[in-house]
Coordinates of C-alpha atoms and ligand atoms in Angstrom, one line a residue:
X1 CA 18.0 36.1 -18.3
X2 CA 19.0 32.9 -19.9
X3 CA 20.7 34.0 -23.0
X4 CA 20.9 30.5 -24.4
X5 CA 17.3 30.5 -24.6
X6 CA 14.6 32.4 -26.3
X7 CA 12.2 31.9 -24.0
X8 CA 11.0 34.3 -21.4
X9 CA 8.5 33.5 -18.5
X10 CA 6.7 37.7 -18.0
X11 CA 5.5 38.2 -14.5
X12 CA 5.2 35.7 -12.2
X13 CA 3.5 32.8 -12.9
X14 CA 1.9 32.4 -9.6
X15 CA 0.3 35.2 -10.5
X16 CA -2.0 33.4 -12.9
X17 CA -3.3 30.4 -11.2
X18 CA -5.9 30.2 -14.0
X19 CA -2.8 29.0 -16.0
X20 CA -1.5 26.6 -13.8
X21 CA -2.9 22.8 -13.9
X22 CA -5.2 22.3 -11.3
X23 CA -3.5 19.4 -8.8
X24 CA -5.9 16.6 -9.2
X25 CA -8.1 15.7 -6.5
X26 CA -7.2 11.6 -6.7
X27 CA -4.5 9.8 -8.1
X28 CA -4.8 8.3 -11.1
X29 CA -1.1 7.0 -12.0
X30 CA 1.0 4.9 -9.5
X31 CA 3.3 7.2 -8.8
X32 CA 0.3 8.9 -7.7
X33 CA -1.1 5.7 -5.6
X34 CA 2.0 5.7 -4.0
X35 CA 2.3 9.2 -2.9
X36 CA -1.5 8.9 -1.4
X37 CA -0.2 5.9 0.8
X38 CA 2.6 8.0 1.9
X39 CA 1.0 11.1 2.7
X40 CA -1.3 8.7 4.8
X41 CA 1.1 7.3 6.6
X42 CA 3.2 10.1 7.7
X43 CA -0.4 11.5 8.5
X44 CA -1.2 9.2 11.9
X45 CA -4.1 10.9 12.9
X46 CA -5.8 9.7 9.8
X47 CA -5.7 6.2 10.6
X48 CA -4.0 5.4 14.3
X49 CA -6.8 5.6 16.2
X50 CA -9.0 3.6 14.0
X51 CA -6.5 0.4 14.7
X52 CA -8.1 -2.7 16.1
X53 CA -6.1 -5.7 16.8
X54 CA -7.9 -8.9 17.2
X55 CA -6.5 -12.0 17.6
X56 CA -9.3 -14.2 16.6
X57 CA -9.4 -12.8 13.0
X58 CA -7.7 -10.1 10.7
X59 CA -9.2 -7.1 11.2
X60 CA -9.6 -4.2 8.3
X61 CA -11.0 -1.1 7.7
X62 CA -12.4 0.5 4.7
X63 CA -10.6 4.2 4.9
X64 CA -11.3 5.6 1.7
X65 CA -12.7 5.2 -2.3
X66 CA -12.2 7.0 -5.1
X67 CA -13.3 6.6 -8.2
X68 CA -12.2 3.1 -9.1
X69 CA -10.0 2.5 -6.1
X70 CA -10.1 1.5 -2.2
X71 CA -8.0 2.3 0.5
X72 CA -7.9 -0.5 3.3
X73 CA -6.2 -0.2 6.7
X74 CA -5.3 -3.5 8.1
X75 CA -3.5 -4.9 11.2
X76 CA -1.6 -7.8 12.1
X77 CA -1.0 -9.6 15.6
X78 CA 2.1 -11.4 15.8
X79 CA 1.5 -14.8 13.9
X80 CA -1.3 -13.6 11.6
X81 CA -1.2 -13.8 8.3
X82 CA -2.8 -13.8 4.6
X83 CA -2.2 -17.3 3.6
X84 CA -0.8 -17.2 -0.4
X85 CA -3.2 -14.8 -2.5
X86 CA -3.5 -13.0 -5.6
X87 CA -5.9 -9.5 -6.1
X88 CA -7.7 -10.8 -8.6
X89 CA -7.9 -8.0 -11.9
X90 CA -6.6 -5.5 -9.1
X91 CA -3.1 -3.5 -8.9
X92 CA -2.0 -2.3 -5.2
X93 CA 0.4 -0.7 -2.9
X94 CA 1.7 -2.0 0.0
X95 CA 2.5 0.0 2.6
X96 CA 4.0 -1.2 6.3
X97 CA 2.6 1.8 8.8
X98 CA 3.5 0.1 12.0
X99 CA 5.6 -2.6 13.1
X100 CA 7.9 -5.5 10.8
X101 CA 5.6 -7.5 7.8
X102 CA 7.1 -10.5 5.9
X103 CA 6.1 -11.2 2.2
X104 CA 6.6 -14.5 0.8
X105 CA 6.3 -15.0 -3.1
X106 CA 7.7 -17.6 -5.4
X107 CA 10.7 -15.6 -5.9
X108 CA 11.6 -15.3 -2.0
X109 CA 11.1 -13.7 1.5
X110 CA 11.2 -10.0 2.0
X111 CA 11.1 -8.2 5.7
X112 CA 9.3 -5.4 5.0
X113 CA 9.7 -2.7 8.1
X114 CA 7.6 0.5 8.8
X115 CA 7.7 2.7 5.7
X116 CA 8.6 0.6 3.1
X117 CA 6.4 -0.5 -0.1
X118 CA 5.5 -2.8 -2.4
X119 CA 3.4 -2.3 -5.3
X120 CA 1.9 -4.9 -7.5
X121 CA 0.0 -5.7 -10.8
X122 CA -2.8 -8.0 -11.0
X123 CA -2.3 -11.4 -10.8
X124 CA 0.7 -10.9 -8.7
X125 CA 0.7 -13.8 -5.8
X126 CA 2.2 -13.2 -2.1
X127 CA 1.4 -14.0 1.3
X128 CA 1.9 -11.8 4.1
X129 CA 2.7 -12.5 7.6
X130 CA 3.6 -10.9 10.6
X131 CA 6.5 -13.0 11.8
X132 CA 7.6 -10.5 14.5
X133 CA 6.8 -10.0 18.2
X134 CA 5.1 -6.9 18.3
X135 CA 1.8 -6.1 16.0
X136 CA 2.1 -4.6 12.6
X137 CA -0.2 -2.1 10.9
X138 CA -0.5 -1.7 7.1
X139 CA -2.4 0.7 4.7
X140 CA -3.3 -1.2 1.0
X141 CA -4.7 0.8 -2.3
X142 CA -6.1 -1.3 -4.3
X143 CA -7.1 -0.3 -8.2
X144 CA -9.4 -1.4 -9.2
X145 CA -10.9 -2.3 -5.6
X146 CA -10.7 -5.2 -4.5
X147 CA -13.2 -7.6 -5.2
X148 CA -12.0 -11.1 -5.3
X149 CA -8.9 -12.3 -3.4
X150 CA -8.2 -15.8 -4.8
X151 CA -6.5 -18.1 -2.4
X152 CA -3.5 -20.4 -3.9
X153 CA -2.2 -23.8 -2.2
X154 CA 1.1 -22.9 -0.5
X155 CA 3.3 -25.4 -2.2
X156 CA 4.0 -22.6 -4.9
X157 CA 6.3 -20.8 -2.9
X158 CA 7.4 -23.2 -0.1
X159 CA 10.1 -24.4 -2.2
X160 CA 12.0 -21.0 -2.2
X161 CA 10.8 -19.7 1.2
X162 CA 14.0 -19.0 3.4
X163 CA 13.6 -18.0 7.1
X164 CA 12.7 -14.8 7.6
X165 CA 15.6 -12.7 9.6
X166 CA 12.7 -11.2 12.3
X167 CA 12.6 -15.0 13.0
X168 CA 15.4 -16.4 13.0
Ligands
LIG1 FE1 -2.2 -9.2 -0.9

């Protein structure tokens, strides 16, 4: 017993599950968003063999809603890319599930590798590009989902863009 404290848990509170907060069945707070993208990533045989790569256009997958949110799968032959876009009134995470992405914004170039992830309010502008050799997979939330993806002239973040190390 803690004797700096007066209180005292009784029993076991595993014992009463009726007392315990029931874990919610979707996320609802980014931490929350992030952890779903996670626990699909580590979870390959949710989304591996769905993968198509085409190099004639970007191919996607719709791989789950929720209410008030989409989960996209995406991949990425080596030279495809986005061109500079925001999401609209959406937020998102970005997560890298296979293979090396590049994200250019106004602020700079970031290699992203497999794992890592970015996560974004709306209005936020990028473009994303697969600057490597070797195709690239990537999983994106989107909240609300996605419904317009406004395209931007590329002269915004030109100025700043520095070659990307995968390239160089
Ligand atoms: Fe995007």
């Amino acid at each position: 017993m803690n004797s700096d404290s007066d209180l005292q848990i009784a029993g076991d509170i595993l014992e009463v599950p009726h007392l315990l907060q029931a874990p919610r069945e979707h996320p609802a707070t980014v931490a929350e968003f992030v952890g779903l993208a996670r626990s699909i990533a580590a979870d390959r045989a949710q989304w591996e063999h769905l993968v198509r790569y085409d190099a004639t256009t970007r191919w996607y997958h719709r791989l789950r809603t929720g209410p008030g949110y989409e989960v996209w799968l995406l991949s990425w032959v080596p030279g495809q890319g986005s061109g500079l876009h925001d999401h609209g009134r959406s937020s998102g995470v970005l997560t890298v599930l296979d293979g090396t992405l590049t994200e250019r914004t106004e602020r700079g170039t970031r290699v992203l590798e497999a794992g890592a992830q970015r996560v974004f309010a709306p209005g936020y502008m990028h473009e994303v590009v697969n600057d490597a050799l070797e195709p690239a997979v990537s999983l994106h939330v989107y909240y609300p989902g996605l419904t317009e993806m406004p395209m931007h002239a590329p002269a915004a973040c030109e100025a700043r863009i520095e070659p990307s190390p995968v390239t160089a």
